[in-house]
PDB file of C-alpha atoms in Angstrom:
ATOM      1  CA  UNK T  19    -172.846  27.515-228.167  1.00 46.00           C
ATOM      2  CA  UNK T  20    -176.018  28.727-229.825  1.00 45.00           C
ATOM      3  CA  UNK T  21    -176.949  27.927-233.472  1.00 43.00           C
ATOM      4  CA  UNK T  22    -176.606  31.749-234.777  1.00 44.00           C
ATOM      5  CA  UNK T  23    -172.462  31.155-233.755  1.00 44.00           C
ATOM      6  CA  UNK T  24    -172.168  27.695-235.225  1.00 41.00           C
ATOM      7  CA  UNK T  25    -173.640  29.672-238.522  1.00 41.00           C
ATOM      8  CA  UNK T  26    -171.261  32.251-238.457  1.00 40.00           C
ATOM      9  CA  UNK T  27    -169.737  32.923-241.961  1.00 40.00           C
ATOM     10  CA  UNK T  28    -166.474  33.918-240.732  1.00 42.00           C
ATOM     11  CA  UNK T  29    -164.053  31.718-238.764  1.00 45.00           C
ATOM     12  CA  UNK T  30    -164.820  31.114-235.239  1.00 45.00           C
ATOM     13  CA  UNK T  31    -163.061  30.118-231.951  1.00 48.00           C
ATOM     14  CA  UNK T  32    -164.232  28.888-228.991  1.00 43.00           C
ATOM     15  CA  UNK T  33    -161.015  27.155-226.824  1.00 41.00           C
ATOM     16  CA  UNK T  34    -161.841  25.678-222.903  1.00 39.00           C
ATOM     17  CA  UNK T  35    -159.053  24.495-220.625  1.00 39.00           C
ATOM     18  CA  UNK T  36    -158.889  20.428-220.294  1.00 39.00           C
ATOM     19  CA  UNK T  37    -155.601  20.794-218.082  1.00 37.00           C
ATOM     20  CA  UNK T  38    -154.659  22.987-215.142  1.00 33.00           C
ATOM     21  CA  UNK T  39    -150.998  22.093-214.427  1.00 35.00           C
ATOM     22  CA  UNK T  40    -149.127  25.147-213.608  1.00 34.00           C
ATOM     23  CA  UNK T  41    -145.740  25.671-215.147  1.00 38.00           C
ATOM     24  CA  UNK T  42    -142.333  27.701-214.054  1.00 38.00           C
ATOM     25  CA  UNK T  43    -141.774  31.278-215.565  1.00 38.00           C
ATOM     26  CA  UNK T  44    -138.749  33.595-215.038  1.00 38.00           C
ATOM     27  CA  UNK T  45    -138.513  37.755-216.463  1.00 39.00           C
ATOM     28  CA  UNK T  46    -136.455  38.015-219.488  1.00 40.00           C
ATOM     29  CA  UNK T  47    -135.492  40.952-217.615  1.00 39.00           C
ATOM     30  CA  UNK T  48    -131.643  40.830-215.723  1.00 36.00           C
ATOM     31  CA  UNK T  49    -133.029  41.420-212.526  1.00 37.00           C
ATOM     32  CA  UNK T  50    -132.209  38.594-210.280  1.00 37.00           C
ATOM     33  CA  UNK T  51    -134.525  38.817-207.985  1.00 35.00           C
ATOM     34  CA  UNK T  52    -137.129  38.614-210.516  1.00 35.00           C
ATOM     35  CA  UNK T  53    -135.564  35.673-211.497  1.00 36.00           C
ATOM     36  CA  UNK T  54    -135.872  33.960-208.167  1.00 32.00           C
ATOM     37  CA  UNK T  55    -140.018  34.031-209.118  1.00 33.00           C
ATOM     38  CA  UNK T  56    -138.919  31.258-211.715  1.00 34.00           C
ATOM     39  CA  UNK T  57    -139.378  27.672-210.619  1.00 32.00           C
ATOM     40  CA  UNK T  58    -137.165  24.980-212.395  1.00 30.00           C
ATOM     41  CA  UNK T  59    -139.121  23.207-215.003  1.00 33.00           C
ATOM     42  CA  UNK T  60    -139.137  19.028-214.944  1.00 32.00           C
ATOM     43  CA  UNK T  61    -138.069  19.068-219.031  1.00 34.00           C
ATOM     44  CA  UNK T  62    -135.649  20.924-220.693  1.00 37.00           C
ATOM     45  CA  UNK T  63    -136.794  23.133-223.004  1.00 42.00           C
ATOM     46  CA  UNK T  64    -133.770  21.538-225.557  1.00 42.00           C
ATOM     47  CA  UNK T  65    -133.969  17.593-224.316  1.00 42.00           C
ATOM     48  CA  UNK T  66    -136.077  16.074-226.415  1.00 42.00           C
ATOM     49  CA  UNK T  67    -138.707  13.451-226.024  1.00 42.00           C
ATOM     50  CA  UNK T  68    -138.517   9.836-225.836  1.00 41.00           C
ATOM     51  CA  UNK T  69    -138.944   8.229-229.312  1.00 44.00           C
ATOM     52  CA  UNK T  70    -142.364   6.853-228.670  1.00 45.00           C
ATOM     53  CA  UNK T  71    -143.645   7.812-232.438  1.00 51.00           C
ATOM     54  CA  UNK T  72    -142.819   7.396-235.929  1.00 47.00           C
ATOM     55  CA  UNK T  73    -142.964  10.703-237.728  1.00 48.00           C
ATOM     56  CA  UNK T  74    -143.981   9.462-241.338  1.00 48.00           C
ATOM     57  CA  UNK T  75    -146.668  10.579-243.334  1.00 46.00           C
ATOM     58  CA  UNK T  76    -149.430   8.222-243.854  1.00 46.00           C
ATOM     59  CA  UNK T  77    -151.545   8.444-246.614  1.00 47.00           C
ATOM     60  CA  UNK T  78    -155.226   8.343-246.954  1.00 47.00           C
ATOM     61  CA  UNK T  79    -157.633   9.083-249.344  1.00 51.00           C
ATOM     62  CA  UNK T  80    -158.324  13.268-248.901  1.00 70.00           C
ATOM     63  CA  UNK T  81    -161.281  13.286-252.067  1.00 78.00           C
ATOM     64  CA  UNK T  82    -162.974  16.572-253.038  1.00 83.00           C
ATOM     65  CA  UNK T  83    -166.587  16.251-252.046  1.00 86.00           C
ATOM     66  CA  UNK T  84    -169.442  17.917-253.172  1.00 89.00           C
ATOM     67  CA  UNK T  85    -172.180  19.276-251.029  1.00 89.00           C
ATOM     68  CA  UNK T  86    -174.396  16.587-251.482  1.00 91.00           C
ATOM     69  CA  UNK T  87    -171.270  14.413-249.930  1.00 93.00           C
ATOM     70  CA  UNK T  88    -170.451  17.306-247.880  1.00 93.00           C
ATOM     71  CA  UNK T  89    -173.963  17.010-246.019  1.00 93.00           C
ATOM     72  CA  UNK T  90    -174.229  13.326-246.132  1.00 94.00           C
ATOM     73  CA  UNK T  91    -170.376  13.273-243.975  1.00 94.00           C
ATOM     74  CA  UNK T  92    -171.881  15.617-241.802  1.00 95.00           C
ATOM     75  CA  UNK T  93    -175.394  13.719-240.932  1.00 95.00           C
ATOM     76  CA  UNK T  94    -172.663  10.346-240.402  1.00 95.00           C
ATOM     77  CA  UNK T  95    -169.684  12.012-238.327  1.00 95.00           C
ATOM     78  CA  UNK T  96    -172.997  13.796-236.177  1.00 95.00           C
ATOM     79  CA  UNK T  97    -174.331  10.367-236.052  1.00 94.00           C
ATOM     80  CA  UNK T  98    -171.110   9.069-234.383  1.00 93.00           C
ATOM     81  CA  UNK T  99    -170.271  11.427-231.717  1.00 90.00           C
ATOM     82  CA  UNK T 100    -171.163  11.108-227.904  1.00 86.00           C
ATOM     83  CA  UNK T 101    -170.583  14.579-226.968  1.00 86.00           C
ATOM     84  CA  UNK T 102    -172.552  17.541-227.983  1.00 88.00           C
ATOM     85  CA  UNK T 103    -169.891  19.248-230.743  1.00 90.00           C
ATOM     86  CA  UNK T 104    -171.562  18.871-233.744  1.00 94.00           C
ATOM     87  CA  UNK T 105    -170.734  20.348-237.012  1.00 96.00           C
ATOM     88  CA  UNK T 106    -173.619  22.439-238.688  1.00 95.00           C
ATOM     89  CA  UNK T 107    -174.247  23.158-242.189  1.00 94.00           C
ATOM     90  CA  UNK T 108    -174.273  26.237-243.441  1.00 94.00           C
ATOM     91  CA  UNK T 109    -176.725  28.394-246.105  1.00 91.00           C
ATOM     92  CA  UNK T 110    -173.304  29.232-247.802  1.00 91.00           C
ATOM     93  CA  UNK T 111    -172.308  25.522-248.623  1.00 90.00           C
ATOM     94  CA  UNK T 112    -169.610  25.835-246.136  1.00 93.00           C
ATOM     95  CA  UNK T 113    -169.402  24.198-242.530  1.00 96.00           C
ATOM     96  CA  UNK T 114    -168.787  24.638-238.882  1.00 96.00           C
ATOM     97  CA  UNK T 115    -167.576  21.886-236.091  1.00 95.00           C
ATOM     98  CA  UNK T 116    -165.262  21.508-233.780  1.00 95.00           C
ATOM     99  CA  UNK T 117    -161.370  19.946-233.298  1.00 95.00           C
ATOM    100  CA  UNK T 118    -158.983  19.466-230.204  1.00 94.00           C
ATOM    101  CA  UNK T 119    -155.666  20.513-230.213  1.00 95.00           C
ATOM    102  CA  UNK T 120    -153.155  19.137-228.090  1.00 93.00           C
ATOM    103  CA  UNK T 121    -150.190  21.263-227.359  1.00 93.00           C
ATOM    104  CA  UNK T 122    -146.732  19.400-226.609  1.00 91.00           C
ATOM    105  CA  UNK T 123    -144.254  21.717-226.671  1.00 89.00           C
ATOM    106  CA  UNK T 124    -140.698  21.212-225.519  1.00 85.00           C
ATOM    107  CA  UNK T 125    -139.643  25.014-225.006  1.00 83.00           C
ATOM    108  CA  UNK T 126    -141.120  27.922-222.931  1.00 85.00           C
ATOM    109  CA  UNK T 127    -142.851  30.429-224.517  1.00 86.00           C
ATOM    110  CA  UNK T 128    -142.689  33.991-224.058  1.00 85.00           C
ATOM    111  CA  UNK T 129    -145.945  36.195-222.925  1.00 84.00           C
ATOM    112  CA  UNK T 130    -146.409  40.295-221.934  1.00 84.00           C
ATOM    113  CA  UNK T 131    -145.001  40.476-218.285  1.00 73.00           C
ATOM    114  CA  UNK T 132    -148.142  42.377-217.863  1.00 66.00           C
ATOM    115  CA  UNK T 133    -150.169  39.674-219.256  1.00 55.00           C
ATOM    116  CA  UNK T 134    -152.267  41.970-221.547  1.00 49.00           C
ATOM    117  CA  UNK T 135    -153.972  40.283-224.428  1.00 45.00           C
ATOM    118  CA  UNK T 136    -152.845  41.352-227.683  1.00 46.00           C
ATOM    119  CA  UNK T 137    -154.873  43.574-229.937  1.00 45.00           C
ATOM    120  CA  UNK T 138    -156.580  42.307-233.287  1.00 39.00           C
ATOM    121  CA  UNK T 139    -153.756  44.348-235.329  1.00 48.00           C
ATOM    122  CA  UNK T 140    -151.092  42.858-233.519  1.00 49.00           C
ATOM    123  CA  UNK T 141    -152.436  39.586-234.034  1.00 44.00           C
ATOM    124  CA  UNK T 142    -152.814  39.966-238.169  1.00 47.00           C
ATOM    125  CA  UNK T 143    -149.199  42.030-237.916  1.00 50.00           C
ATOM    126  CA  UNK T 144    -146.862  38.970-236.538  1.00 46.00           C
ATOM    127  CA  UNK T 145    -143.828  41.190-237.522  1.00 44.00           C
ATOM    128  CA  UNK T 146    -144.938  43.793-235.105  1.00 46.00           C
ATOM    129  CA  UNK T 147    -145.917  41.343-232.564  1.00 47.00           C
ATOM    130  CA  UNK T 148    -142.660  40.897-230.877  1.00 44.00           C
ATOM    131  CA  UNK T 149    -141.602  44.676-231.340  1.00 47.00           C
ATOM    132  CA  UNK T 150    -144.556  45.613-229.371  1.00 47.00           C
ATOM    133  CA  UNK T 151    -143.712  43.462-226.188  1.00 46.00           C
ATOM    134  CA  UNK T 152    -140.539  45.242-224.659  1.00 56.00           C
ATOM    135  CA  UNK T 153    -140.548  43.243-221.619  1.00 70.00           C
ATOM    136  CA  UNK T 154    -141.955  39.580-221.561  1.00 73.00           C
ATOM    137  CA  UNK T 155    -142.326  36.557-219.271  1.00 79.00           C
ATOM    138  CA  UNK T 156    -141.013  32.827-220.250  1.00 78.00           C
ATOM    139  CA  UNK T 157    -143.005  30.012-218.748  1.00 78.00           C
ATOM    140  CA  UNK T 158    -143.862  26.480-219.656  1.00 81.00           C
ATOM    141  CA  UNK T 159    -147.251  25.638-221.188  1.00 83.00           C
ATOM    142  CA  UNK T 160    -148.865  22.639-219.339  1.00 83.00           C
ATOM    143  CA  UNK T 161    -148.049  19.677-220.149  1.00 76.00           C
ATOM    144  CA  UNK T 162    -149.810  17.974-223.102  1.00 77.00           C
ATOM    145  CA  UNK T 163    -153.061  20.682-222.709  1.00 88.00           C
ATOM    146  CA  UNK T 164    -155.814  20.408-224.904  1.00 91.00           C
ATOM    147  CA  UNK T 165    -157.461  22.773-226.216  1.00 92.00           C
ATOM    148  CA  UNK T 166    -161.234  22.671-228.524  1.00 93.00           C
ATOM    149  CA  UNK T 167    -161.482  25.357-231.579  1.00 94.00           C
ATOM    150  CA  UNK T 168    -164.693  25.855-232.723  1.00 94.00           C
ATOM    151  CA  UNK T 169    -163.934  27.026-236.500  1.00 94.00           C
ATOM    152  CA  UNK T 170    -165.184  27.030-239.709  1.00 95.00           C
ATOM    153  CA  UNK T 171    -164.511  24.605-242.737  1.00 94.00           C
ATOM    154  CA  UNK T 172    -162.224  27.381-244.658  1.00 95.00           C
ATOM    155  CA  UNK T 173    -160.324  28.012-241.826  1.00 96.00           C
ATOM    156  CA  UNK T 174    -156.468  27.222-242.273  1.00 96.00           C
ATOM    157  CA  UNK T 175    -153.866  25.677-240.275  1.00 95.00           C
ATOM    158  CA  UNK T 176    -152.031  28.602-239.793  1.00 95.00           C
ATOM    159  CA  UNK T 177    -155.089  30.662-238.312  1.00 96.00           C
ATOM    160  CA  UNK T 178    -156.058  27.683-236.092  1.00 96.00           C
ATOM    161  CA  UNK T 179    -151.482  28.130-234.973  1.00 95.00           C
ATOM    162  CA  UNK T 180    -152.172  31.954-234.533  1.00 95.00           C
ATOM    163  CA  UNK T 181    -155.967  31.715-232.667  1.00 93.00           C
ATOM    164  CA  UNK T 182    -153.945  29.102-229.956  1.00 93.00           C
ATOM    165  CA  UNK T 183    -151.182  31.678-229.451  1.00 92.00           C
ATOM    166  CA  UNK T 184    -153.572  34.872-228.717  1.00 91.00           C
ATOM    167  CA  UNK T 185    -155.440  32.795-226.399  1.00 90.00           C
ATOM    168  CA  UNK T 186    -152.570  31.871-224.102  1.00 88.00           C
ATOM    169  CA  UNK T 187    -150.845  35.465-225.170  1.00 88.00           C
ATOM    170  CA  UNK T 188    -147.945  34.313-226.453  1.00 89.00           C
ATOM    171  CA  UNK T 189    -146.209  36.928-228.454  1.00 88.00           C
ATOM    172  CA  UNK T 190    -143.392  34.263-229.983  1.00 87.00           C
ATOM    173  CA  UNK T 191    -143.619  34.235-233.966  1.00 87.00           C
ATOM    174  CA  UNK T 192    -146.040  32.066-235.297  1.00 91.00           C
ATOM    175  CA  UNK T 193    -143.682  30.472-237.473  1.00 89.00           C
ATOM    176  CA  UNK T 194    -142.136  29.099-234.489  1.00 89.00           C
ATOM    177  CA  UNK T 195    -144.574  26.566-234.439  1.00 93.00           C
ATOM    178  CA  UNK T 196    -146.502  23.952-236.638  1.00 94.00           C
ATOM    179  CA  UNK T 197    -149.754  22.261-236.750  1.00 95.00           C
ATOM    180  CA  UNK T 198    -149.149  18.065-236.825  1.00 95.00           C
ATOM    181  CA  UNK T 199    -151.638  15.571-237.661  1.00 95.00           C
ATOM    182  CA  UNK T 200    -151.611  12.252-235.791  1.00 93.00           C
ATOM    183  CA  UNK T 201    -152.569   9.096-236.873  1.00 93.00           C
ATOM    184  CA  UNK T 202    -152.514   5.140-234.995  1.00 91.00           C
ATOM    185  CA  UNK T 203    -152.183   2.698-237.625  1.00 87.00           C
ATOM    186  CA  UNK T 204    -151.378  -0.876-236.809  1.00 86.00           C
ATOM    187  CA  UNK T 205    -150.164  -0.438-233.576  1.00 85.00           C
ATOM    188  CA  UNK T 206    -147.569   2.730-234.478  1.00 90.00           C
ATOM    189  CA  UNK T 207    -147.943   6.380-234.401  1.00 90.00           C
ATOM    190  CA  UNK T 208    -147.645   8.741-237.338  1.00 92.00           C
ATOM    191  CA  UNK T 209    -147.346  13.007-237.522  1.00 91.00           C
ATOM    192  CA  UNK T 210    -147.487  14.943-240.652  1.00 92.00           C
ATOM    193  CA  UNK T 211    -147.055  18.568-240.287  1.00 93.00           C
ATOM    194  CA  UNK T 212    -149.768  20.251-242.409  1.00 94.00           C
ATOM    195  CA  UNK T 213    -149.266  22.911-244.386  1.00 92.00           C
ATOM    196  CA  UNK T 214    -150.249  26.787-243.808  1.00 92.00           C
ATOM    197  CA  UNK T 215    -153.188  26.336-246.322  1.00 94.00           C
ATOM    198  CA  UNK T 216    -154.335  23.159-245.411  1.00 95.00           C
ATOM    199  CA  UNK T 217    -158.011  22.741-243.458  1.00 95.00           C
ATOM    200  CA  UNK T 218    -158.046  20.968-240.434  1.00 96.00           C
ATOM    201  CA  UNK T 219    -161.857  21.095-239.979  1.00 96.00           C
ATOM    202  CA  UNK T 220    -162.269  19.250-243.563  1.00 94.00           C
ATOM    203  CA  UNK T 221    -159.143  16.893-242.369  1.00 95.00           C
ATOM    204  CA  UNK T 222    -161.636  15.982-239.103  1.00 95.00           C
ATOM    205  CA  UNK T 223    -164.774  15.780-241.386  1.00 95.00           C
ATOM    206  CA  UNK T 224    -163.139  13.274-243.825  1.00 93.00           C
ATOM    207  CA  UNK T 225    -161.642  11.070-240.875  1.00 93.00           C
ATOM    208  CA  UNK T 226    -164.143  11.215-238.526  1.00 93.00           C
ATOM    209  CA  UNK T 227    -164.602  11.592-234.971  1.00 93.00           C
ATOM    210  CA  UNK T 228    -162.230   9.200-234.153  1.00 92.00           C
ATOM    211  CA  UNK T 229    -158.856  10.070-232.549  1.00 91.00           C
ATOM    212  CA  UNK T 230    -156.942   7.155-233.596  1.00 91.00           C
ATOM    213  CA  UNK T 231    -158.195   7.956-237.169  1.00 92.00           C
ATOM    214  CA  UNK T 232    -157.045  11.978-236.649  1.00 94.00           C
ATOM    215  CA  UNK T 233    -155.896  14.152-234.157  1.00 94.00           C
ATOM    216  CA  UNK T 234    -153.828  17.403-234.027  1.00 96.00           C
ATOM    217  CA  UNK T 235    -150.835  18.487-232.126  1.00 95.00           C
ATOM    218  CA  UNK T 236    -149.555  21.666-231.740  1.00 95.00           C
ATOM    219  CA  UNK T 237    -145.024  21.311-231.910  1.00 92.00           C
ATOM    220  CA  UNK T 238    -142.280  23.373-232.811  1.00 90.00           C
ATOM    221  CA  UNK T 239    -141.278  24.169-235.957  1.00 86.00           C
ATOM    222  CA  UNK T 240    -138.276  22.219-236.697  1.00 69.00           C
ATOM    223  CA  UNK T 241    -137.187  18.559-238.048  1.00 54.00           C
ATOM    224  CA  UNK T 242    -133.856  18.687-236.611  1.00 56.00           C
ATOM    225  CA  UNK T 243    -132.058  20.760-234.182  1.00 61.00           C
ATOM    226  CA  UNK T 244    -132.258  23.721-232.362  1.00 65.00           C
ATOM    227  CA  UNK T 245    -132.095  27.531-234.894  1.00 67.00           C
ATOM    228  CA  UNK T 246    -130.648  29.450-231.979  1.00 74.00           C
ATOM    229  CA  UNK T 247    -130.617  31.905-234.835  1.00 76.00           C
ATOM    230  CA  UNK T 248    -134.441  32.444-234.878  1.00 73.00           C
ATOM    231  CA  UNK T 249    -134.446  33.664-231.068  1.00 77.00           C
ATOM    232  CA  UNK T 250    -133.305  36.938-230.038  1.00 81.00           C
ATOM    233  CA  UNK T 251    -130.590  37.799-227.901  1.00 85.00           C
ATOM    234  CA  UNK T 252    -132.916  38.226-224.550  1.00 83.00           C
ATOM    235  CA  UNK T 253    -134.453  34.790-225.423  1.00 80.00           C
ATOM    236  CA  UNK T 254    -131.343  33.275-225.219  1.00 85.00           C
ATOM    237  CA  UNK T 255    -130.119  34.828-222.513  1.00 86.00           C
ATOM    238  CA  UNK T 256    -133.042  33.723-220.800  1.00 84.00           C
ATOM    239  CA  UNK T 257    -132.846  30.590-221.936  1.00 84.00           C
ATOM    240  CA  UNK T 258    -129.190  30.206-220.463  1.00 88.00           C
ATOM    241  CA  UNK T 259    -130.028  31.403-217.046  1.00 88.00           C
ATOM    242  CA  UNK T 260    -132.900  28.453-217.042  1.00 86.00           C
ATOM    243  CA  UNK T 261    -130.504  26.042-218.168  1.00 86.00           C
ATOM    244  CA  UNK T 262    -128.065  26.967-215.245  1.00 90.00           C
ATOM    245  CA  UNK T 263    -130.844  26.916-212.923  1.00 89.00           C
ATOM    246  CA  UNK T 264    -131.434  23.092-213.741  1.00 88.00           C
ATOM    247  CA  UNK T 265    -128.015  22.087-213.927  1.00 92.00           C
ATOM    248  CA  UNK T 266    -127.707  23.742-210.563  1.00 92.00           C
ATOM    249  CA  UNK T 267    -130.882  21.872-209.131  1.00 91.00           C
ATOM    250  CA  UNK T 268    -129.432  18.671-210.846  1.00 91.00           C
ATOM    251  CA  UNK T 269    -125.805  18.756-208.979  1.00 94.00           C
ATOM    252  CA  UNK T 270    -128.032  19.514-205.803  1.00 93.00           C
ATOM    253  CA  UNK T 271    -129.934  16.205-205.965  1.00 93.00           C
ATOM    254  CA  UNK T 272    -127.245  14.497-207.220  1.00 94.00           C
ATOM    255  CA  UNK T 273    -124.978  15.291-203.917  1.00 94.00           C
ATOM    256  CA  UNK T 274    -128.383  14.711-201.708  1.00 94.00           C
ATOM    257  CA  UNK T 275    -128.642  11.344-202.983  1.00 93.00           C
ATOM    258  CA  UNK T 276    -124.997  10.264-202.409  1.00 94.00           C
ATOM    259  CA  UNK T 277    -124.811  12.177-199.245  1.00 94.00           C
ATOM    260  CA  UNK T 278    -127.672   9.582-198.261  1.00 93.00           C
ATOM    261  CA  UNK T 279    -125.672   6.681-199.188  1.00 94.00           C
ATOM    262  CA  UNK T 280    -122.643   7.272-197.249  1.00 93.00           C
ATOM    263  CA  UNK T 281    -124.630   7.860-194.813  1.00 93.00           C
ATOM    264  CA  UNK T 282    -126.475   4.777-194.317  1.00 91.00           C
ATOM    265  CA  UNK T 283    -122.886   3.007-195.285  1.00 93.00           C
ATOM    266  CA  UNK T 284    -121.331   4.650-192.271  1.00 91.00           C
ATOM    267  CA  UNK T 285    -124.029   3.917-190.304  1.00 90.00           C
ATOM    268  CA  UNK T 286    -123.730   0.660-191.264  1.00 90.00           C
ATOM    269  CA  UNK T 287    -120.255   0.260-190.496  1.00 90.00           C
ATOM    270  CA  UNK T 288    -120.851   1.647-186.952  1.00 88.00           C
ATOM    271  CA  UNK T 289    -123.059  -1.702-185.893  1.00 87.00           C
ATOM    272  CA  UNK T 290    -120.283  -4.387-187.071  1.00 84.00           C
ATOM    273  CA  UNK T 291    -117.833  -5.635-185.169  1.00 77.00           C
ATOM    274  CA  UNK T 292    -114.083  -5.397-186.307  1.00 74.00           C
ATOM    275  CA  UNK T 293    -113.063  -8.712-187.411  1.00 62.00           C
TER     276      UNK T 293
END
């Protein structure tokens, strides 16, 4: 990226693919022979994932820095990087640089069937978003994909949720989804979902480069259990018909595996003697 973006005055992003594992997908539509495109996922879309973490908030110091501070943070984190995503300082006093998102979501997400890229009115309207797609595709993002934002310092967390979801086209409300930031501390894991207004750029400046210091995830939207009540009635239909085909695909290998093992005890009955 050339110098004139990285001192661009309004937010940037730049986003590169870091994985290329290809997911299932099936029409929302009730054509069954559409559905026969869709291949069964390995992870439920409601099982949730093995308690590896702790989600607590940990607290560090977040200070308000002036430029002079501003500049010096900028000369260190540039100092400490072995890549070539710098941050820049801008004429304005503000600052651009760079942050990787990693996505890790449980649930598919729903795209145009006709994969068209939304327009920049659809993407400021998130109301009309959904009431623009009549027909839509569910598929699973790859698992834990990463994804680099080039942005600048003002730039909020819920811009940084909404740039992610234009870029893969998903037209699924924003809301449906919140930015996490994750922390290693003394040998355990912490995630604190940041707020719409927070700045994740100014979260990576004051941390560092480091990853176990700060990194970002990209989750659902929830603390507990499912809201079936935030999906529409498609969604969940859709969402049904998945769920039969992996209980369907379960049973399957579940009689294939016991199938095998009366057959090898049979055979193994056949080369004994009686008695």
């Amino acid at each position: 990226m050339g110098e004139g973006d990285a001192a661009a005055t309004t937010p940037s992003f730049e986003m590169t693919w870091s994985s290329t594992t290809s997911s299932g997908y099936c029409s929302q539509e009730d054509s069954d022979s559409e559905l026969e495109q869709y291949f069964t996922a390995r992870t439920s879309f409601i099982r949730k994932p093995h308690k590896e973490k702790k989600d607590e908030q940990i607290d560090w110091d977040k200070p308000v820095l002036s430029q002079t501070e501003i500049e010096q943070r900028i000369k260190e984190y540039n100092s400490q990087i072995n890549s070539n995503l710098f941050m820049s300082l801008n004429k304005d006093g503000s600052y651009t640089g760079f942050i990787k998102v990693q996505l890790k979501l449980i649930r598919p997400v729903s795209v145009p069937a006709n994969k068209k890229a939304p327009s920049i009115q659809d993407t400021r309207k998130c109301s009309s978003r959904s009431q623009a797609v009549k027909r839509r595709t569910s598929f699973y993002l790859p698992k834990d994909t990463i994804k680099h934002l080039h942005l600048i310092s003002c730039t909020r967390a819920s811009e940084v949720i909404e740039a992610l979801l234009k870029k893969f086209m998903v037209v699924d409300n924003p809301r449906k989804f919140a930015l996490f930031e994750r922390t290693e501390k003394d040998d355990q894991v912490y995630l604190r979902k940041l707020s719409d207004e927070e700045q994740p750029l100014r979260l990576r400046l004051l941390a560092g480069p480091s990853e176990k210091a700060l990194s970002f995830v990209l989750k659902e939207n929830e603390t507990g259990e499912v809201n079936w009540d935030a999906f529409s009635m498609p969604e969940l239909q859709n969402f049904l018909r998945i769920l039969q085909r992996e209980e369907e695909e379960h049973i399957r290998q579940i009689l294939q595996k016991y199938s095998h093992c009366r057959q090898k005890m049979q055979e193994a009955l056949a080369t004994r003697t009686p008695g």
